[in-house]
CSV table of C-alpha atoms in Angstrom, one decimal:
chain,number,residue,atom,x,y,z
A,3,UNK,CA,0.0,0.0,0.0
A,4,UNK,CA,0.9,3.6,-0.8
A,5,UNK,CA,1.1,6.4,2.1
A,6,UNK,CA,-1.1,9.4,2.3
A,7,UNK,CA,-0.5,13.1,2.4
A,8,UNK,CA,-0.7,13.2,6.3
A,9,UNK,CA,1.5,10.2,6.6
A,10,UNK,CA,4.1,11.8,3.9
A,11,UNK,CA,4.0,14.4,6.5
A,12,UNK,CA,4.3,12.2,9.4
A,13,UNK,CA,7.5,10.3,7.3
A,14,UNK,CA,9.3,13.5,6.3
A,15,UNK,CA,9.3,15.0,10.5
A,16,UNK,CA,10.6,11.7,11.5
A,17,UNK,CA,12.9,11.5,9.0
A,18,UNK,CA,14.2,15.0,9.6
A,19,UNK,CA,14.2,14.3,12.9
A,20,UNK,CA,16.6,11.2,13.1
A,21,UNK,CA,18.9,12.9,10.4
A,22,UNK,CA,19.2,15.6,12.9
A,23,UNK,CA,19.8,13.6,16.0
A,24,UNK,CA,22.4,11.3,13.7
A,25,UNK,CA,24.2,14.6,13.2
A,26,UNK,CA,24.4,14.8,17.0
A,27,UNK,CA,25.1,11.6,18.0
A,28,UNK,CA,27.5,11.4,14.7
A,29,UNK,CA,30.5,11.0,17.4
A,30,UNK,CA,29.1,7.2,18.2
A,31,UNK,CA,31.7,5.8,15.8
A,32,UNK,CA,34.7,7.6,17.6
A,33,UNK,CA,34.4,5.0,20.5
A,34,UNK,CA,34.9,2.2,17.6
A,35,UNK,CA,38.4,0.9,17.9
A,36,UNK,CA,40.8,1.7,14.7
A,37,UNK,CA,41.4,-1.3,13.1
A,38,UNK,CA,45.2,0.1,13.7
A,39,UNK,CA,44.1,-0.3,17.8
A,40,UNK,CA,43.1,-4.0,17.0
A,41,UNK,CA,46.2,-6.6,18.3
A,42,UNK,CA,46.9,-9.3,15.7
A,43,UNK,CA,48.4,-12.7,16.4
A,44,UNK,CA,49.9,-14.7,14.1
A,45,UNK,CA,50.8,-18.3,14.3
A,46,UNK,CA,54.2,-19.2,13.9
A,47,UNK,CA,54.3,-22.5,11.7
A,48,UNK,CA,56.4,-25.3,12.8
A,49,UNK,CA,56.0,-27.8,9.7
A,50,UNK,CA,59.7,-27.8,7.6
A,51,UNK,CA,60.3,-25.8,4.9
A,52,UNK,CA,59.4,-27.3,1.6
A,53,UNK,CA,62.0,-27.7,-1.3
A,54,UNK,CA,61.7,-25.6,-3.8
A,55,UNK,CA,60.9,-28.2,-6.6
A,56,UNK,CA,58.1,-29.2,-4.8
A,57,UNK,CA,57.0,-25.4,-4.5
A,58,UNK,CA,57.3,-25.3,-8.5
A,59,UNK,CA,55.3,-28.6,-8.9
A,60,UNK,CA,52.8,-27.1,-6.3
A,61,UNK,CA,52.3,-23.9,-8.0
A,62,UNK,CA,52.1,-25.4,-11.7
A,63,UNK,CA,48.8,-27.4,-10.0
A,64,UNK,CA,47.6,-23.9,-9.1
A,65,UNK,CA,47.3,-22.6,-12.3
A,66,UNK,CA,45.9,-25.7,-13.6
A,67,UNK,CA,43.1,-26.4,-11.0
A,68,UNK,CA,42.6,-22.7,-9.3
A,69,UNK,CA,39.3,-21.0,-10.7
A,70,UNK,CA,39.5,-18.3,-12.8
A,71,UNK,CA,39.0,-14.9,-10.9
A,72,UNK,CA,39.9,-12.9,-13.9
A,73,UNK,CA,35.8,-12.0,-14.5
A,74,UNK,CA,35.6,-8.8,-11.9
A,75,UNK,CA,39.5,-8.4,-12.5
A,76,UNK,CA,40.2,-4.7,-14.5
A,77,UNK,CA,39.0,-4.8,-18.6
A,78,UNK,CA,40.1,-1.7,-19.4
A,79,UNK,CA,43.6,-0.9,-21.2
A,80,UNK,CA,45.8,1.7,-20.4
A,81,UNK,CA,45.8,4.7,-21.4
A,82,UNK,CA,47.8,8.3,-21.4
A,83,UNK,CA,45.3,9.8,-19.1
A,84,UNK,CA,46.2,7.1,-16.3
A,85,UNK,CA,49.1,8.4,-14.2
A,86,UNK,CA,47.9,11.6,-13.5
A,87,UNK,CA,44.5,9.7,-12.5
A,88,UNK,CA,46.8,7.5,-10.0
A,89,UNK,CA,47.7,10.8,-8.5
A,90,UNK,CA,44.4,11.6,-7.9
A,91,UNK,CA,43.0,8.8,-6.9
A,92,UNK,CA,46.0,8.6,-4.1
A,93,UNK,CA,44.8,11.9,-3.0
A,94,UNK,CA,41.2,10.7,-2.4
A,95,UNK,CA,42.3,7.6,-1.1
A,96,UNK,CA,44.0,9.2,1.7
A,97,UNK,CA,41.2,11.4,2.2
A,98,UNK,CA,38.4,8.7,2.7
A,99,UNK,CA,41.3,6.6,4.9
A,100,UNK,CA,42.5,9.7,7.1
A,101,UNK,CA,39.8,12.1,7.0
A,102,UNK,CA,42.7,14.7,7.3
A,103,UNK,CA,43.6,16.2,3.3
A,104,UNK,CA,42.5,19.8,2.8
A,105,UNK,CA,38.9,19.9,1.5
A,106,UNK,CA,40.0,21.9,-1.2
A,107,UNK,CA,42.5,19.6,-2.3
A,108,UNK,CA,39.6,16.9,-2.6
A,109,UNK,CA,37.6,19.0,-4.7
A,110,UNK,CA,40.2,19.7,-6.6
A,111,UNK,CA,40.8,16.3,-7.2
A,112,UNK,CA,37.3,15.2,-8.0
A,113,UNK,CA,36.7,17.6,-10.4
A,114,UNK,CA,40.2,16.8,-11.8
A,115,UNK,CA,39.5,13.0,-12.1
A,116,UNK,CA,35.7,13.6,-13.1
A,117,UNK,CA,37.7,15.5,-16.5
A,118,UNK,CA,40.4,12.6,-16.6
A,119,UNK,CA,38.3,9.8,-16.4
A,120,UNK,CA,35.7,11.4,-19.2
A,121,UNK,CA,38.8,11.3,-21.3
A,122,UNK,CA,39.5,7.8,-20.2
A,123,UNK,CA,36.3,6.3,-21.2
A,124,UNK,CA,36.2,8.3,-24.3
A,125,UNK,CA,39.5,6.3,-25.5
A,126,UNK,CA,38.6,3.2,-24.0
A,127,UNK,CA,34.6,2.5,-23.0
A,128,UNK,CA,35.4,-0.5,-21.8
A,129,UNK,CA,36.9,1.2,-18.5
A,130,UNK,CA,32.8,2.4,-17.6
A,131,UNK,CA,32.1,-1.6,-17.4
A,132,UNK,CA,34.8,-1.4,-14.8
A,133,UNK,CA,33.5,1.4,-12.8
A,134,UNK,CA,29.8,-0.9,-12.9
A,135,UNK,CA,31.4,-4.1,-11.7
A,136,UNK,CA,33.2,-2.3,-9.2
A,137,UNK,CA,30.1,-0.7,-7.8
A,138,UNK,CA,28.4,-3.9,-6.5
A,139,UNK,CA,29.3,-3.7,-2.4
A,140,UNK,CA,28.7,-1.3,0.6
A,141,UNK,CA,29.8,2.0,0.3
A,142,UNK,CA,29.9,5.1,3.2
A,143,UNK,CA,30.2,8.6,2.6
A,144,UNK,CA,33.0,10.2,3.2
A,145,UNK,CA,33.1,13.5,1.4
A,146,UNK,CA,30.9,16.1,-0.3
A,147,UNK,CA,30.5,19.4,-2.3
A,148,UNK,CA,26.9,19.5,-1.1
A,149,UNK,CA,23.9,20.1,-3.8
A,150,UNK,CA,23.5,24.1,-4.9
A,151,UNK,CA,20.7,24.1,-2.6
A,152,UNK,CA,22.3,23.0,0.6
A,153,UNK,CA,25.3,25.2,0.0
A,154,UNK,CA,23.1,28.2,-0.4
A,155,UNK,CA,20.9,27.3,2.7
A,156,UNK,CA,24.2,26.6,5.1
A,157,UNK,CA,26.3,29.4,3.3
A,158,UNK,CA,28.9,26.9,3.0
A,159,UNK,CA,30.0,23.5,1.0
A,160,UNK,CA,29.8,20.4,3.1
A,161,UNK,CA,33.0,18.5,3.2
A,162,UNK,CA,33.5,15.7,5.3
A,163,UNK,CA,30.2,13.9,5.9
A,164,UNK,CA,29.5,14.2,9.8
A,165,UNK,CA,27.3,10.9,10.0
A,166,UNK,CA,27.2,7.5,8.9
A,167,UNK,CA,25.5,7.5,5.7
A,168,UNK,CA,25.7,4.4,3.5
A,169,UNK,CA,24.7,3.3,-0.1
A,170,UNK,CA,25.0,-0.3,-1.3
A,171,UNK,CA,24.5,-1.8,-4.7
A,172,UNK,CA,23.6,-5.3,-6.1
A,173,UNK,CA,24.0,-5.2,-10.0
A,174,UNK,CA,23.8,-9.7,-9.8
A,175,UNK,CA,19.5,-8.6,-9.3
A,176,UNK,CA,17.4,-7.9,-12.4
A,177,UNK,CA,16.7,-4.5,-11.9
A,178,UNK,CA,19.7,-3.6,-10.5
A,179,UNK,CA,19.3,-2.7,-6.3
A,180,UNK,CA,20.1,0.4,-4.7
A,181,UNK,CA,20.1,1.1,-0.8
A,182,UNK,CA,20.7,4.2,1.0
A,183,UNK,CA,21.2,4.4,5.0
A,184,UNK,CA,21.4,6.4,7.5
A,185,UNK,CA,22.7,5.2,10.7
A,186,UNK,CA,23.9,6.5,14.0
A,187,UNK,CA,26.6,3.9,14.6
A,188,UNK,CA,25.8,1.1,13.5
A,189,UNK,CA,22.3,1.5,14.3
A,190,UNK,CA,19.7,1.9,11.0
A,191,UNK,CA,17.6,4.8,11.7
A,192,UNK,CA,16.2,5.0,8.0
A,193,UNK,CA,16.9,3.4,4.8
A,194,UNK,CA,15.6,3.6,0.9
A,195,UNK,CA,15.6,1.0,-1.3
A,196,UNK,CA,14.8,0.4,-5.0
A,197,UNK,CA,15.6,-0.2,-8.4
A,198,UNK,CA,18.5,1.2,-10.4
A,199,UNK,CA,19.6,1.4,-14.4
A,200,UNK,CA,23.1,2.1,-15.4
A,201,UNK,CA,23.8,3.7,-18.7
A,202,UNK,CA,27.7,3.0,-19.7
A,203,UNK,CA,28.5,5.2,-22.6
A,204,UNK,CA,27.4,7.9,-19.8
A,205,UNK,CA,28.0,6.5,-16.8
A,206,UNK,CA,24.7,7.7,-15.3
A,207,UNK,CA,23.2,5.5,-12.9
A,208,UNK,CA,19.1,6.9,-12.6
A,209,UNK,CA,17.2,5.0,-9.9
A,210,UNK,CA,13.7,4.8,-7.9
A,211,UNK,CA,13.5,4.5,-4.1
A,212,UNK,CA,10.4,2.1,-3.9
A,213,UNK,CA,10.4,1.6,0.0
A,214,UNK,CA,11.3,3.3,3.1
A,215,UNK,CA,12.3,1.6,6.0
A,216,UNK,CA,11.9,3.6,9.5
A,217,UNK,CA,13.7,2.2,12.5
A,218,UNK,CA,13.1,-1.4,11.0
A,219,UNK,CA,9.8,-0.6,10.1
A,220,UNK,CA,8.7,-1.0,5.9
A,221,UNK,CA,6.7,1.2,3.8
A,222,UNK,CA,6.1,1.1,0.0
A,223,UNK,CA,6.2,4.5,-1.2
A,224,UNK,CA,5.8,5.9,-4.9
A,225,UNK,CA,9.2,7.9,-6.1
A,226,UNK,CA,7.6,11.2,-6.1
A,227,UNK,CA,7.5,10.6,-2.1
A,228,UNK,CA,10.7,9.7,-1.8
A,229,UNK,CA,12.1,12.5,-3.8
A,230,UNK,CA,10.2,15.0,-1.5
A,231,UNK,CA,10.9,13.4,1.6
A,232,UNK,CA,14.8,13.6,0.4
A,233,UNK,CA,14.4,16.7,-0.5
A,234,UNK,CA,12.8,18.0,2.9
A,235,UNK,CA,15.5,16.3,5.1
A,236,UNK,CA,18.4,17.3,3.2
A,237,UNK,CA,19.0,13.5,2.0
A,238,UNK,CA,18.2,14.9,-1.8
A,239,UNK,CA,18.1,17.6,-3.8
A,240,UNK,CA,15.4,20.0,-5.1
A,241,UNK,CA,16.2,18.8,-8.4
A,242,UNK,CA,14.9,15.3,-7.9
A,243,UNK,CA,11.5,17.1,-7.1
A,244,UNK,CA,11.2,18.7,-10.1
A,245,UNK,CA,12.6,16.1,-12.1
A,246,UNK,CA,10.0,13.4,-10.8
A,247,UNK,CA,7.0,16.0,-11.5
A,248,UNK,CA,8.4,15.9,-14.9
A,249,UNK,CA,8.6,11.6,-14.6
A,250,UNK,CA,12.3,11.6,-14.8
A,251,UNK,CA,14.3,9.7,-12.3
A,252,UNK,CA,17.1,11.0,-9.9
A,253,UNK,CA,20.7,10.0,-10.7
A,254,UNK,CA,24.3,10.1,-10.1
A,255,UNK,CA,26.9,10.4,-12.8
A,256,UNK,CA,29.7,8.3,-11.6
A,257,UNK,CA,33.2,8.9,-12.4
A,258,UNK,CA,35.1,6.1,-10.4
A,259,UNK,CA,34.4,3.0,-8.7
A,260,UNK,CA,37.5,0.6,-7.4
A,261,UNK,CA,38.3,-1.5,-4.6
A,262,UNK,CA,38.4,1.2,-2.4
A,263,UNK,CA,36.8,4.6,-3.2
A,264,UNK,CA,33.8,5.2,-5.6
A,265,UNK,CA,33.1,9.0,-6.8
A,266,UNK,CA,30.3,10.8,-8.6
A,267,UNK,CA,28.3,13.5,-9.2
A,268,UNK,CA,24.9,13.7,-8.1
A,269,UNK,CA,21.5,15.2,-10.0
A,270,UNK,CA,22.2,18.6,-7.9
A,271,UNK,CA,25.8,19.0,-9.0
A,272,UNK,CA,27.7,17.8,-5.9
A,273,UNK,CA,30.8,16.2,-6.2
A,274,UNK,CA,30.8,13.1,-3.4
A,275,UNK,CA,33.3,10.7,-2.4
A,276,UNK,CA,32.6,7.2,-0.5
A,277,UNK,CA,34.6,4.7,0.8
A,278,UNK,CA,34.1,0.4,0.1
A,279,UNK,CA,32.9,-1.1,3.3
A,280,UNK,CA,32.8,-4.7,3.7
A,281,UNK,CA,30.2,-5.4,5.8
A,282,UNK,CA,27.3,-2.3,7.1
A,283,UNK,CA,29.1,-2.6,11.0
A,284,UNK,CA,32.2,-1.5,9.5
A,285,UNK,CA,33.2,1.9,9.8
């Protein structure tokens, strides 16, 4: 069943709400141990060493019996435009790890690798499969511009995301699945789910949130309703609105996606960064 107007209304205050109190309980996570705070142990083996013609012999059966995990392995082929995309990528690696590079040397580097990586898939389209594949997983926010809206309405551009916000993709469905979560630690105050296309000579990825899920709690809500109620808690943009009264879908125009960061730019024109978690209890 769909919602009505008065429980849109009741959706969007709650909503607003628990986005503001994960804003101010953001600083749950800080009492989660670094994973450099976390003591291994490793075992020390005991067995002899093993000759090193029985190493060859044991490697040749490798190769002969091992499956072949070449399928999500890189497609694309090289090209001119990727060293100075290593350097930027290294820059927005260490931000999304540390948290600690100038935001204005993270905007500078998305925009530089949203021009680099246009070029890239221009030479080769193959490397836009790559960014798809590399997609599928759990992502958190780490950084972003903000929408035109939000920056006008703070007087500001948002930088580091304060609160746990996560988006997770599932391109082995048919549609596609998209989630979006908030959380405050690793508790899920709200999430959006639904169905996503991905067009790869563009790289646009437009999608529909279908249903709503409060505190645990499932609703099925049209996409006009999710777009507003985005919109009205600062989880969307304005533009979404208007582009679902005119039946298009909200999007993000990705630029990267590897085993480690995955960038874009979303329907409002905010650049955003997020970082590959492995599991939605990992920071």
């Amino acid at each position: 069943a769909t919602i009505g107007s008065s429980d849109k209304t009741m959706i969007m205050r709650t909503v607003a709400t628990l986005t503001f109190l994960a804003a101010s309980f953001g600083g749950v996570s800080a009492f989660v141990p670094e994973p450099s705070q976390l003591v291994s142990r490793s075992v020390t083996s005991t067995a002899p060493p093993a000759s090193s013609t029985s190493l060859r012999i044991f490697d040749e059966l490798l190769k002969n019996f091992a499956p072949d995990t070449t399928t999500n392995k890189r497609t694309s082929a090289p090209t001119e435009y990727d060293g100075q995309i290593s350097e930027c990528i290294a820059i927005l690696n260490s931000a999304a790890e540390t948290k600690s590079e100038d935001s204005e040397a993270v905007v500078t580097a998305l925009e530089e690798l949203e021009q680099l990586m246009r070029k890239k898939c221009k030479a080769d389209p193959s490397a836009a499969q790559d960014v798809l594949a590399n997609l599928n997983g759990s992502w958190r926010l780490v950084f972003t511009t903000g929408t035109k809206t939000t920056q006008d309405r703070i007087k500001k551009t948002v930088n580091y995301f304060p609160i746990k916000a996560v988006q997770s993709f599932d391109t082995s469905t048919d549609p596609y699945g998209i989630e979006n979560g908030i959380y405050v630690g690793n508790f899920e105050l709200v999430k959006f789910s639904g169905p996503f296309d991905f067009d790869l000579v563009k790289r646009k990825l437009e999608f529909d949130f279908t249903k709503i899920a409060l505190l645990g709690f499932e609703i099925q809500i049209k996409s006009e309703d999710a777009a507003k109620i985005g919109a009205s808690t600062g989880l969307g943009s304005e533009s979404n609105v208007k582009n679902s009264e005119r039946g298009k879908r909200p999007f993000f125009n990705w630029i990267s996606a590897d085993e480690t960061i995955a960038t874009a730019r979303g329907g409002g024109g905010g650049l955003a960064l997020w970082k590959r978690i492995e599991e939605e209890g990992q920071v």
